[in-house]
Amino acid sequence: MRPFWLQQALDQDNDAVCLPLAGDERCDVCIVGGGYTGLWTALMLKEQAPQLDVLLIEADICGAGASGRNGGCALSWSAKYFTLERLFGAVEAVRLVQESERSIAAIGEYCAANGIDCDYRMDGTLYTASNPAQLGATDAVIGALANKGINSFERLPLEQVQRLAGSARHLEGWFSPAAATVQPGRLVRGLRRLALQRGVRIHEGTAMTGLEHGAPVQVRTRNGTVRADRVVLGMNAWMARAFPQFERSVAIVSSDMVITEPCPELLGEIGLDSGISVLDSRIFVHYYHNTSDGRLMLGKGGNTFAYGGRMLPVFDQPSPYQPLLRDTLSEFFPALAQVPVAASWNGPSDRSVTGLPFFGRLDGQGNVFYGFGYSGSGVGPCHMGGQILASLALGLDNAWTRSGLVKGPLGQFPPEPIRYLGSLLVRNAIRRKERAEDRGVRPRQLDVRLARFAAAAGKADKG
Ligand SMILES: Cc1cc2nc3c(=O)[nH]c(=O)nc-3n(C[C@H](O)[C@H](O)[C@H](O)COP(=O)(O)OP(=O)(O)OC[C@H]3O[C@@H](n4cnc5c(N)ncnc54)[C@H](O)[C@@H]3O)c2cc1C
């Protein structure tokens, strides 16, 4: 069974099936992975060089990974400003925050111009505190953004926060208009349709089983080989297992979500009638928004950790955390306590040490490029990823190819089993700390200290 969003998109999708690769193919650029990263890259390549022969292979169907099952919150990198400044300096940090905001608007413009109906609504986002311990958590970064003249957030009166967010659980709120929500499955399937229209050759059900450097590069699959001048790897969480050199660059962690049956009248009554996304200030945030067909979707990251970056069967099953999410939903929205949950699901996020994606040349080769590590925040940033990877594949010298983002992973997690055991230790400490804070009790010092290990997570991360 497919996750809710993807299934909904497939039900409305009359597009041609893309058959698996059979035999040997030659192309200019071979893209591996049919999520937002691979598809934006393909589309941007075709836009800049329409004559280029681009072939994309996808192990399952386009959108089967994170792109067809995420929370649909397209957020900027504003909340990551301190990390960006520490890693890349103030000038590049400012540029990246602005680019991340531009990408959100650009996705909407692109969908409108190309007939992709993905329920794109640029109604902004609210960063809130859902218990007293979170109060003030966003102030410092907003101060820094204001200092640089790039702050899009304004503090709203509490009554307005609670009305916009549809819940009295919120104790403060900062609103930014520079954010959107989408139906993620319809976005990724729309990009696929457009890529096909632009002449990108797509083979679904075609996993890369090996890659051999050279000119051309050989991408091996079970029933054939693609020889390509350049290769772009947009495989997200799967990179860690496919290429041992990245095993410690990301931790694979689930985000889990539930979506209700339609209840538009109730949502209207509590005030949640726009496409706004709402995120509180936990380390593993609660995030939610409504849908235009009157449902409420609520998610939470940081639940299931995968040992050694393995893709666990649970990532393709209903969320084991559904009861917890259901309780949270009822706590935040007592009026929705009786509304049935239509579906729950989860999926793997590729959390990097910095909380930012990274890009580079595989094994230092000048014709194989990769990008992943979006850390649960890729709906908007994958559009930047597409610009970076298209620029690299076209051999351009521009702000994207010169960016510090293109220096590969900027940190490593400890080796297994330390990473796995450490992740669980920190996760459990965060849970105890946040439960205590929700009850208004002081958390244990040890839990507070352990929780700091996850501080790099950043507010807007959902993995
Ligand atoms: C449950 C969940 C909720 C999230 N919520 C949000 C959110 O609300 N907002 C936000 O900004 N971000 C969110 N994210 C993150 C966001 O979805 C991702 O960052 C983004 O979709 C990554 O896109 P991608 O194309 O890089 O990866 P993917 O969409 O995962 O695509 C990678 C593709 O590569 C394919 N593949 C893997 N191995 C091979 C191979 N060997 N050969 C061929 N193909 C292969 C996979 O099948 C997959 O389709 C969430 C992620 C998850 C999992």
Coordinates of C-alpha atoms and ligand atoms in Angstrom, one line a residue:
M1 CA 0.0 0.0 0.0
R2 CA 1.3 3.5 -0.9
P3 CA 1.4 6.3 1.7
F4 CA -1.8 8.5 1.7
W5 CA -0.5 11.4 -0.4
L6 CA 1.1 9.3 -3.1
Q7 CA -2.0 7.1 -3.4
Q8 CA -4.3 10.1 -3.6
A9 CA -2.0 11.5 -6.4
L10 CA -1.9 8.1 -8.2
D11 CA -5.7 7.9 -8.1
Q12 CA -5.9 11.1 -10.1
D13 CA -2.9 10.3 -12.3
N14 CA -3.6 9.1 -15.9
D15 CA 0.0 9.3 -17.0
A16 CA 1.7 6.7 -19.0
V17 CA 3.6 3.9 -17.2
C18 CA 7.4 4.3 -17.5
L19 CA 8.7 0.8 -18.3
P20 CA 11.8 -0.6 -16.6
L21 CA 15.1 -0.3 -18.5
A22 CA 15.8 -3.4 -20.7
G23 CA 19.0 -3.4 -22.5
D24 CA 21.8 -0.8 -22.9
E25 CA 21.2 2.9 -23.3
R26 CA 23.4 5.9 -23.9
C27 CA 22.6 9.5 -22.8
D28 CA 24.2 12.8 -21.9
V29 CA 23.0 12.9 -18.3
C30 CA 21.7 9.9 -16.2
I31 CA 19.8 10.8 -13.1
V32 CA 19.3 8.2 -10.4
G33 CA 16.3 8.8 -8.2
G34 CA 12.8 10.1 -9.1
G35 CA 12.1 12.3 -6.1
Y36 CA 12.1 16.1 -6.1
T37 CA 15.9 16.3 -6.3
G38 CA 16.2 14.1 -9.4
L39 CA 13.1 15.6 -11.1
W40 CA 14.0 19.2 -10.4
T41 CA 17.5 18.5 -11.7
A42 CA 16.1 16.9 -14.9
L43 CA 13.7 19.8 -15.5
M44 CA 16.3 22.5 -14.8
L45 CA 18.8 20.7 -17.2
K46 CA 16.2 20.7 -19.9
E47 CA 15.3 24.3 -19.3
Q48 CA 18.9 25.4 -19.7
A49 CA 20.0 22.9 -22.4
P50 CA 16.9 21.6 -24.2
Q51 CA 19.0 19.5 -26.5
L52 CA 20.5 17.5 -23.7
D53 CA 19.5 13.8 -23.6
V54 CA 18.5 13.2 -20.0
L55 CA 17.5 9.7 -18.8
L56 CA 16.2 9.1 -15.2
I57 CA 16.1 5.8 -13.5
E58 CA 14.0 5.2 -10.4
A59 CA 14.0 2.0 -8.3
D60 CA 10.3 2.1 -7.6
I61 CA 8.0 4.7 -9.0
C62 CA 8.7 8.5 -9.0
G63 CA 7.6 9.8 -5.7
A64 CA 7.9 6.5 -3.8
G65 CA 10.6 8.0 -1.5
A66 CA 10.3 10.9 0.8
S67 CA 8.9 13.2 -1.9
G68 CA 5.6 11.4 -2.2
R69 CA 5.0 11.1 1.5
N70 CA 6.3 14.1 3.4
G71 CA 4.4 16.7 5.4
G72 CA 4.1 19.1 2.5
C73 CA 5.5 22.1 4.5
A74 CA 7.7 24.1 2.2
L75 CA 9.8 26.2 4.6
S76 CA 12.8 28.5 4.2
W77 CA 16.1 28.2 5.8
S78 CA 15.5 31.2 8.1
A79 CA 15.6 29.0 11.2
K80 CA 18.9 27.6 10.1
Y81 CA 20.6 31.0 9.9
F82 CA 23.1 30.4 12.7
T83 CA 24.2 27.1 11.2
L84 CA 24.5 28.7 7.8
E85 CA 26.6 31.6 9.1
R86 CA 28.8 29.3 11.2
L87 CA 29.5 27.0 8.2
F88 CA 29.6 29.4 5.3
G89 CA 30.0 33.0 6.6
A90 CA 27.4 35.8 6.8
V91 CA 27.3 36.7 3.2
E92 CA 26.6 33.2 1.9
A93 CA 24.2 32.6 4.8
V94 CA 22.1 35.6 3.9
R95 CA 22.2 34.5 0.2
L96 CA 21.0 31.0 1.1
V97 CA 18.2 32.2 3.3
Q98 CA 17.0 34.5 0.5
E99 CA 17.4 31.8 -2.1
S100 CA 15.4 29.4 0.1
E101 CA 12.6 31.9 0.3
R102 CA 12.8 32.4 -3.5
S103 CA 12.5 28.7 -4.1
I104 CA 9.3 28.5 -2.2
A105 CA 7.7 31.2 -4.4
A106 CA 9.3 29.7 -7.5
I107 CA 7.8 26.3 -6.9
G108 CA 4.3 27.9 -6.8
E109 CA 5.0 30.0 -9.9
Y110 CA 6.3 26.9 -11.7
C111 CA 3.3 24.8 -10.8
A112 CA 0.9 27.6 -11.9
A113 CA 2.7 28.1 -15.2
N114 CA 2.9 24.4 -16.0
G115 CA -0.5 23.2 -14.8
I116 CA 0.7 21.2 -11.8
D117 CA -2.2 21.0 -9.4
C118 CA -0.6 20.2 -6.1
D119 CA -2.7 22.3 -3.7
Y120 CA 0.1 24.8 -3.5
R121 CA -0.9 27.5 -1.0
M122 CA 1.5 30.2 0.1
D123 CA -0.3 31.1 3.3
G124 CA 2.8 31.3 5.5
T125 CA 4.0 29.5 8.6
L126 CA 3.7 30.0 12.3
Y127 CA 6.6 29.0 14.6
T128 CA 5.1 28.6 18.1
A129 CA 5.8 27.5 21.6
S130 CA 3.5 24.7 22.7
N131 CA 4.7 24.7 26.4
P132 CA 6.2 27.3 28.6
A133 CA 9.8 25.9 28.2
Q134 CA 9.7 26.7 24.5
L135 CA 8.8 30.3 25.0
G136 CA 11.5 32.6 23.5
A137 CA 13.1 29.7 21.6
T138 CA 12.8 31.5 18.2
D139 CA 13.8 35.0 19.4
A140 CA 17.6 34.8 18.9
V141 CA 17.5 33.7 15.3
I142 CA 14.8 36.2 14.4
G143 CA 17.0 38.9 16.0
A144 CA 19.9 37.7 13.8
L145 CA 17.8 37.7 10.7
A146 CA 16.6 41.3 11.5
N147 CA 20.2 42.4 12.0
K148 CA 20.9 41.2 8.5
G149 CA 17.8 42.8 7.1
I150 CA 16.3 39.5 6.0
N151 CA 13.7 38.8 8.7
S152 CA 10.3 37.9 7.3
F153 CA 8.8 37.0 10.7
E154 CA 6.5 39.1 12.9
R155 CA 5.4 38.3 16.4
L156 CA 1.6 38.0 16.5
P157 CA -0.7 38.7 19.4
L158 CA -1.5 35.4 21.3
E159 CA -5.2 35.5 20.4
Q160 CA -4.4 35.7 16.7
V161 CA -1.8 32.9 17.0
Q162 CA -4.3 30.6 18.6
R163 CA -6.9 31.5 16.0
L164 CA -4.6 31.0 13.0
A165 CA -3.2 27.8 14.4
G166 CA -6.6 26.6 15.5
S167 CA -5.4 25.6 18.9
A168 CA -5.1 27.1 22.4
R169 CA -2.0 24.9 23.0
H170 CA 0.2 27.6 21.5
L171 CA 1.6 30.2 23.9
E172 CA 3.3 32.5 21.4
G173 CA 3.8 32.6 17.7
W174 CA 6.0 34.2 15.0
F175 CA 4.4 34.4 11.5
S176 CA 6.2 34.5 8.2
P177 CA 4.5 34.7 4.8
A178 CA 7.5 33.1 3.1
A179 CA 6.2 29.5 3.4
A180 CA 3.7 27.3 1.6
T181 CA 2.0 23.9 1.9
V182 CA 1.5 21.4 -0.9
Q183 CA 0.1 18.0 -1.5
P184 CA 3.5 16.4 -1.8
G185 CA 2.5 13.4 -3.9
R186 CA 0.7 15.6 -6.5
L187 CA 3.8 17.8 -6.7
V188 CA 6.2 15.0 -7.4
R189 CA 3.9 13.2 -9.9
G190 CA 3.3 16.6 -11.5
L191 CA 7.1 17.1 -11.9
R192 CA 7.3 13.6 -13.4
R193 CA 4.6 14.4 -15.9
L194 CA 6.4 17.6 -16.9
A195 CA 9.8 15.9 -17.2
L196 CA 8.2 13.4 -19.6
Q197 CA 6.7 16.2 -21.6
R198 CA 10.1 17.9 -21.8
G199 CA 11.6 14.8 -23.3
V200 CA 13.3 13.3 -20.2
R201 CA 13.4 9.5 -20.6
I202 CA 12.2 7.8 -17.4
H203 CA 12.5 4.2 -16.5
E204 CA 10.7 3.3 -13.3
G205 CA 11.2 -0.1 -11.5
T206 CA 14.9 0.3 -12.4
A207 CA 17.3 0.3 -9.5
M208 CA 21.0 1.2 -10.0
T209 CA 22.9 -1.8 -8.9
G210 CA 26.4 -0.5 -9.6
L211 CA 28.3 2.5 -10.9
E212 CA 31.6 2.4 -12.7
H213 CA 33.6 5.6 -13.0
G214 CA 34.9 6.5 -16.4
A215 CA 34.1 8.5 -19.5
P216 CA 31.3 7.5 -20.1
V217 CA 30.2 6.5 -16.6
Q218 CA 28.4 3.2 -16.5
V219 CA 25.3 2.9 -14.4
R220 CA 24.4 -0.8 -14.0
T221 CA 20.8 -2.0 -13.4
R222 CA 19.5 -5.6 -13.3
N223 CA 18.4 -5.7 -16.9
G224 CA 20.7 -3.2 -18.6
T225 CA 23.3 -0.5 -18.4
V226 CA 23.2 3.2 -19.0
R227 CA 26.3 4.8 -20.3
A228 CA 26.3 8.5 -19.5
D229 CA 28.7 11.5 -19.9
R230 CA 27.5 12.7 -16.5
V231 CA 25.5 11.2 -13.6
V232 CA 23.5 12.8 -10.9
L233 CA 22.6 10.8 -7.8
G234 CA 19.4 12.0 -6.1
M235 CA 18.8 8.9 -4.0
N236 CA 18.3 10.6 -0.6
A237 CA 18.3 8.2 2.3
W238 CA 19.4 5.3 0.1
M239 CA 22.8 6.9 -0.5
A240 CA 24.1 5.8 2.9
R241 CA 23.8 2.1 2.0
A242 CA 24.7 2.4 -1.7
F243 CA 28.0 4.2 -1.1
P244 CA 29.9 3.1 2.1
Q245 CA 31.8 6.4 2.1
F246 CA 28.5 8.1 3.2
E247 CA 27.5 5.6 5.8
R248 CA 28.4 8.0 8.6
S249 CA 27.3 11.2 6.8
V250 CA 23.6 10.8 7.6
A251 CA 21.4 9.1 10.2
I252 CA 18.2 7.6 8.9
V253 CA 15.3 8.5 11.1
S254 CA 11.6 8.4 10.6
S255 CA 9.0 11.2 10.5
D256 CA 5.5 9.9 11.3
M257 CA 2.2 11.3 10.4
V258 CA -1.6 11.0 10.6
I259 CA -4.3 12.5 8.5
T260 CA -7.9 12.8 9.4
E261 CA -11.1 12.2 7.4
P262 CA -12.5 15.4 5.9
C263 CA -13.9 17.7 8.6
P264 CA -14.0 21.1 6.9
E265 CA -16.8 22.6 9.2
L266 CA -14.9 21.8 12.3
L267 CA -11.6 23.2 10.9
G268 CA -13.5 26.3 10.0
E269 CA -14.9 26.6 13.5
I270 CA -11.5 26.4 15.1
G271 CA -10.0 28.9 12.6
L272 CA -7.7 26.5 10.7
D273 CA -9.1 27.4 7.3
S274 CA -6.0 28.6 5.5
G275 CA -3.0 26.7 4.1
I276 CA -0.7 27.9 6.9
S277 CA 1.7 25.4 8.4
V278 CA 2.3 25.4 12.2
L279 CA 5.4 24.1 13.9
D280 CA 6.2 24.2 17.6
S281 CA 9.6 24.5 19.1
R282 CA 10.4 21.0 20.2
I283 CA 13.6 19.4 19.1
F284 CA 11.5 16.8 17.2
V285 CA 8.8 19.3 16.2
H286 CA 5.1 18.8 15.9
Y287 CA 4.0 20.1 12.5
Y288 CA 0.6 20.4 10.9
H289 CA -1.6 22.0 8.3
N290 CA -5.0 21.5 6.8
T291 CA -5.7 20.3 3.3
S292 CA -8.1 21.9 0.7
D293 CA -10.3 18.9 1.0
G294 CA -10.8 19.7 4.7
R295 CA -8.5 17.3 6.5
L296 CA -5.9 17.9 9.1
M297 CA -2.5 16.4 8.8
L298 CA -0.2 16.2 11.8
G299 CA 3.4 14.9 11.9
K300 CA 6.3 14.4 14.3
G301 CA 9.9 13.5 13.5
G302 CA 12.6 11.6 15.4
N303 CA 10.9 8.3 16.1
T304 CA 12.4 5.3 14.4
F305 CA 16.1 5.2 14.0
A306 CA 17.7 2.8 11.5
Y307 CA 20.8 0.8 12.4
G308 CA 23.6 1.3 9.9
G309 CA 21.4 3.4 7.6
R310 CA 19.2 0.4 6.7
M311 CA 15.9 0.9 5.0
L312 CA 13.5 -0.7 7.5
P313 CA 10.3 -2.4 6.4
V314 CA 8.4 -0.2 9.0
F315 CA 9.1 2.8 6.8
D316 CA 6.6 1.4 4.3
Q317 CA 3.9 0.5 6.9
P318 CA 1.3 2.5 8.8
S319 CA 3.0 4.5 11.5
P320 CA 3.7 2.5 14.7
Y321 CA 3.3 5.9 16.4
Q322 CA -0.3 6.4 15.3
P323 CA -1.8 6.2 18.8
L324 CA 0.7 8.8 20.1
L325 CA -0.1 11.1 17.1
R326 CA -3.8 10.6 17.6
D327 CA -3.5 11.6 21.3
T328 CA -1.5 14.7 20.3
L329 CA -4.1 15.6 17.7
S330 CA -6.8 15.4 20.3
E331 CA -4.8 17.4 22.8
F332 CA -4.1 20.2 20.3
F333 CA -7.6 20.1 18.8
P334 CA -10.2 18.9 21.4
A335 CA -13.0 19.7 18.8
L336 CA -11.5 17.0 16.5
A337 CA -11.2 14.3 19.1
Q338 CA -14.0 12.3 17.5
V339 CA -12.8 12.8 13.9
P340 CA -11.5 9.5 12.6
V341 CA -7.9 9.2 11.3
A342 CA -8.0 8.2 7.6
A343 CA -4.4 7.1 7.4
S344 CA -1.0 7.1 9.1
W345 CA 2.4 6.5 7.5
N346 CA 6.0 7.2 8.0
G347 CA 9.2 7.4 6.0
P348 CA 12.9 7.7 6.2
S349 CA 14.7 11.1 6.5
D350 CA 18.3 11.6 5.8
R351 CA 19.5 13.6 8.8
S352 CA 23.0 15.1 8.3
V353 CA 25.2 16.3 11.1
T354 CA 24.6 20.0 10.2
G355 CA 20.9 19.6 9.5
L356 CA 21.7 20.8 5.9
P357 CA 21.9 19.0 2.7
F358 CA 25.3 18.6 1.0
F359 CA 26.4 18.2 -2.6
G360 CA 29.6 17.2 -4.3
R361 CA 31.5 15.1 -6.8
L362 CA 31.5 11.4 -6.1
D363 CA 35.0 10.2 -5.3
G364 CA 36.3 13.5 -6.5
Q365 CA 35.3 12.6 -10.1
G366 CA 34.3 15.5 -12.3
N367 CA 31.3 13.8 -13.9
V368 CA 29.3 12.1 -11.1
F369 CA 27.4 14.5 -8.7
Y370 CA 25.3 13.9 -5.7
G371 CA 23.0 15.7 -3.3
F372 CA 21.3 14.6 -0.1
G373 CA 21.0 15.1 3.6
Y374 CA 18.0 17.4 3.6
S375 CA 17.3 16.4 7.2
G376 CA 13.5 16.3 7.0
S377 CA 13.3 19.7 5.3
G378 CA 13.5 19.3 1.6
V379 CA 10.2 20.3 0.0
G380 CA 11.5 23.8 -0.7
P381 CA 15.3 23.1 -0.5
C382 CA 15.1 20.4 -3.2
H383 CA 14.4 23.2 -5.6
M384 CA 17.7 24.7 -4.7
G385 CA 19.2 21.2 -4.9
G386 CA 18.0 21.0 -8.5
Q387 CA 19.7 24.3 -9.3
I388 CA 22.9 23.1 -7.7
L389 CA 23.0 19.7 -9.4
A390 CA 22.0 21.1 -12.8
S391 CA 24.7 23.7 -12.5
L392 CA 27.3 21.0 -11.6
A393 CA 26.2 18.7 -14.4
L394 CA 26.4 21.6 -16.9
G395 CA 29.9 22.5 -15.7
L396 CA 28.8 26.1 -14.8
D397 CA 30.7 28.4 -12.6
N398 CA 28.1 30.2 -10.5
A399 CA 27.0 31.0 -7.0
W400 CA 25.6 27.5 -6.7
T401 CA 28.7 25.6 -7.8
R402 CA 30.9 27.9 -5.6
S403 CA 28.7 27.5 -2.5
G404 CA 30.0 25.8 0.6
L405 CA 27.0 23.5 0.2
V406 CA 29.0 21.7 -2.6
K407 CA 31.9 20.7 -0.3
G408 CA 30.4 17.3 0.5
P409 CA 29.3 16.2 4.0
L410 CA 30.5 18.6 6.7
G411 CA 30.5 16.2 9.6
Q412 CA 30.3 12.5 10.5
F413 CA 28.2 10.6 13.0
P414 CA 30.0 8.1 15.2
P415 CA 30.4 4.6 13.8
E416 CA 27.8 1.8 14.7
P417 CA 26.8 0.6 17.2
I418 CA 27.6 3.9 18.9
R419 CA 25.5 6.0 16.5
Y420 CA 22.5 3.8 17.0
L421 CA 22.7 3.5 20.7
G422 CA 23.6 7.1 21.1
S423 CA 20.6 8.2 18.9
L424 CA 18.2 6.1 21.1
L425 CA 19.8 7.5 24.3
V426 CA 19.3 11.1 23.1
R427 CA 15.9 10.5 21.6
N428 CA 14.6 9.0 24.9
A429 CA 16.2 11.9 26.9
I430 CA 14.4 14.4 24.6
R431 CA 11.1 12.5 25.1
R432 CA 11.4 12.6 28.9
K433 CA 12.5 16.2 28.8
E434 CA 9.6 17.3 26.6
R435 CA 7.1 15.3 28.6
A436 CA 8.2 16.9 31.8
E437 CA 8.1 20.4 30.2
D438 CA 4.5 19.7 28.9
R439 CA 3.5 18.9 32.5
G440 CA 5.2 22.0 33.8
V441 CA 7.8 19.9 35.7
R442 CA 11.5 20.6 35.6
P443 CA 13.3 18.0 33.4
R444 CA 16.3 16.1 34.8
Q445 CA 19.6 17.8 34.2
L446 CA 21.0 14.7 32.5
D447 CA 18.1 14.7 30.0
V448 CA 18.6 18.4 29.3
R449 CA 22.3 17.8 28.6
L450 CA 21.7 14.8 26.4
A451 CA 19.0 16.7 24.5
R452 CA 21.7 19.3 23.5
F453 CA 23.3 16.7 21.3
A454 CA 20.4 17.0 19.0
A455 CA 20.5 20.8 19.1
A456 CA 21.9 21.0 15.5
A457 CA 18.6 19.6 14.4
G458 CA 17.2 23.1 13.9
K459 CA 13.6 24.1 14.3
A460 CA 12.2 23.4 10.9
D461 CA 13.5 19.8 10.6
K462 CA 10.9 17.1 10.6
G463 CA 13.2 14.1 10.6
Ligands
LIG1 C1 7.8 11.3 6.5 C2 8.5 12.5 6.0 C3 8.0 13.8 6.3 C4 8.6 14.9 5.8 N1 8.1 16.1 5.9 C5 8.6 17.2 5.3 C6 8.0 18.5 5.3 O1 6.9 18.6 5.8 N2 8.7 19.5 4.7 C7 9.9 19.4 4.2 O2 10.5 20.3 3.7 N3 10.5 18.2 4.1 C8 9.9 17.1 4.6 N4 10.5 15.9 4.5 C9 11.7 15.7 3.8 C10 11.5 15.7 2.2 O3 10.4 14.9 1.9 C11 12.8 15.2 1.6 O4 13.9 16.0 2.0 C12 12.7 15.3 0.0 O5 11.5 14.7 -0.4 C13 13.9 14.6 -0.6 O6 13.7 14.4 -1.9 P1 14.7 13.5 -2.7 O7 14.3 13.6 -4.2 O8 16.1 14.0 -2.4 O9 14.6 12.1 -2.1 P2 13.4 11.0 -2.4 O10 12.1 11.6 -2.6 O11 13.5 10.1 -1.2 O12 13.8 10.3 -3.7 C14 14.9 9.4 -3.8 C15 14.5 8.4 -4.8 O13 15.6 7.6 -5.1 C16 15.1 6.3 -5.4 N5 16.2 5.3 -5.3 C17 16.9 4.9 -4.2 N6 17.9 4.1 -4.5 C18 17.8 3.9 -5.8 C19 18.6 3.2 -6.7 N7 19.6 2.4 -6.3 N8 18.3 3.3 -8.1 C20 17.3 4.1 -8.5 N9 16.6 4.8 -7.7 C21 16.8 4.8 -6.3 C22 14.1 6.0 -4.3 O14 13.2 5.0 -4.7 C23 13.4 7.4 -4.2 O15 12.3 7.5 -5.1 C24 9.9 14.7 5.1 C25 10.4 13.5 4.9 C26 9.7 12.4 5.4 C27 10.3 11.0 5.1

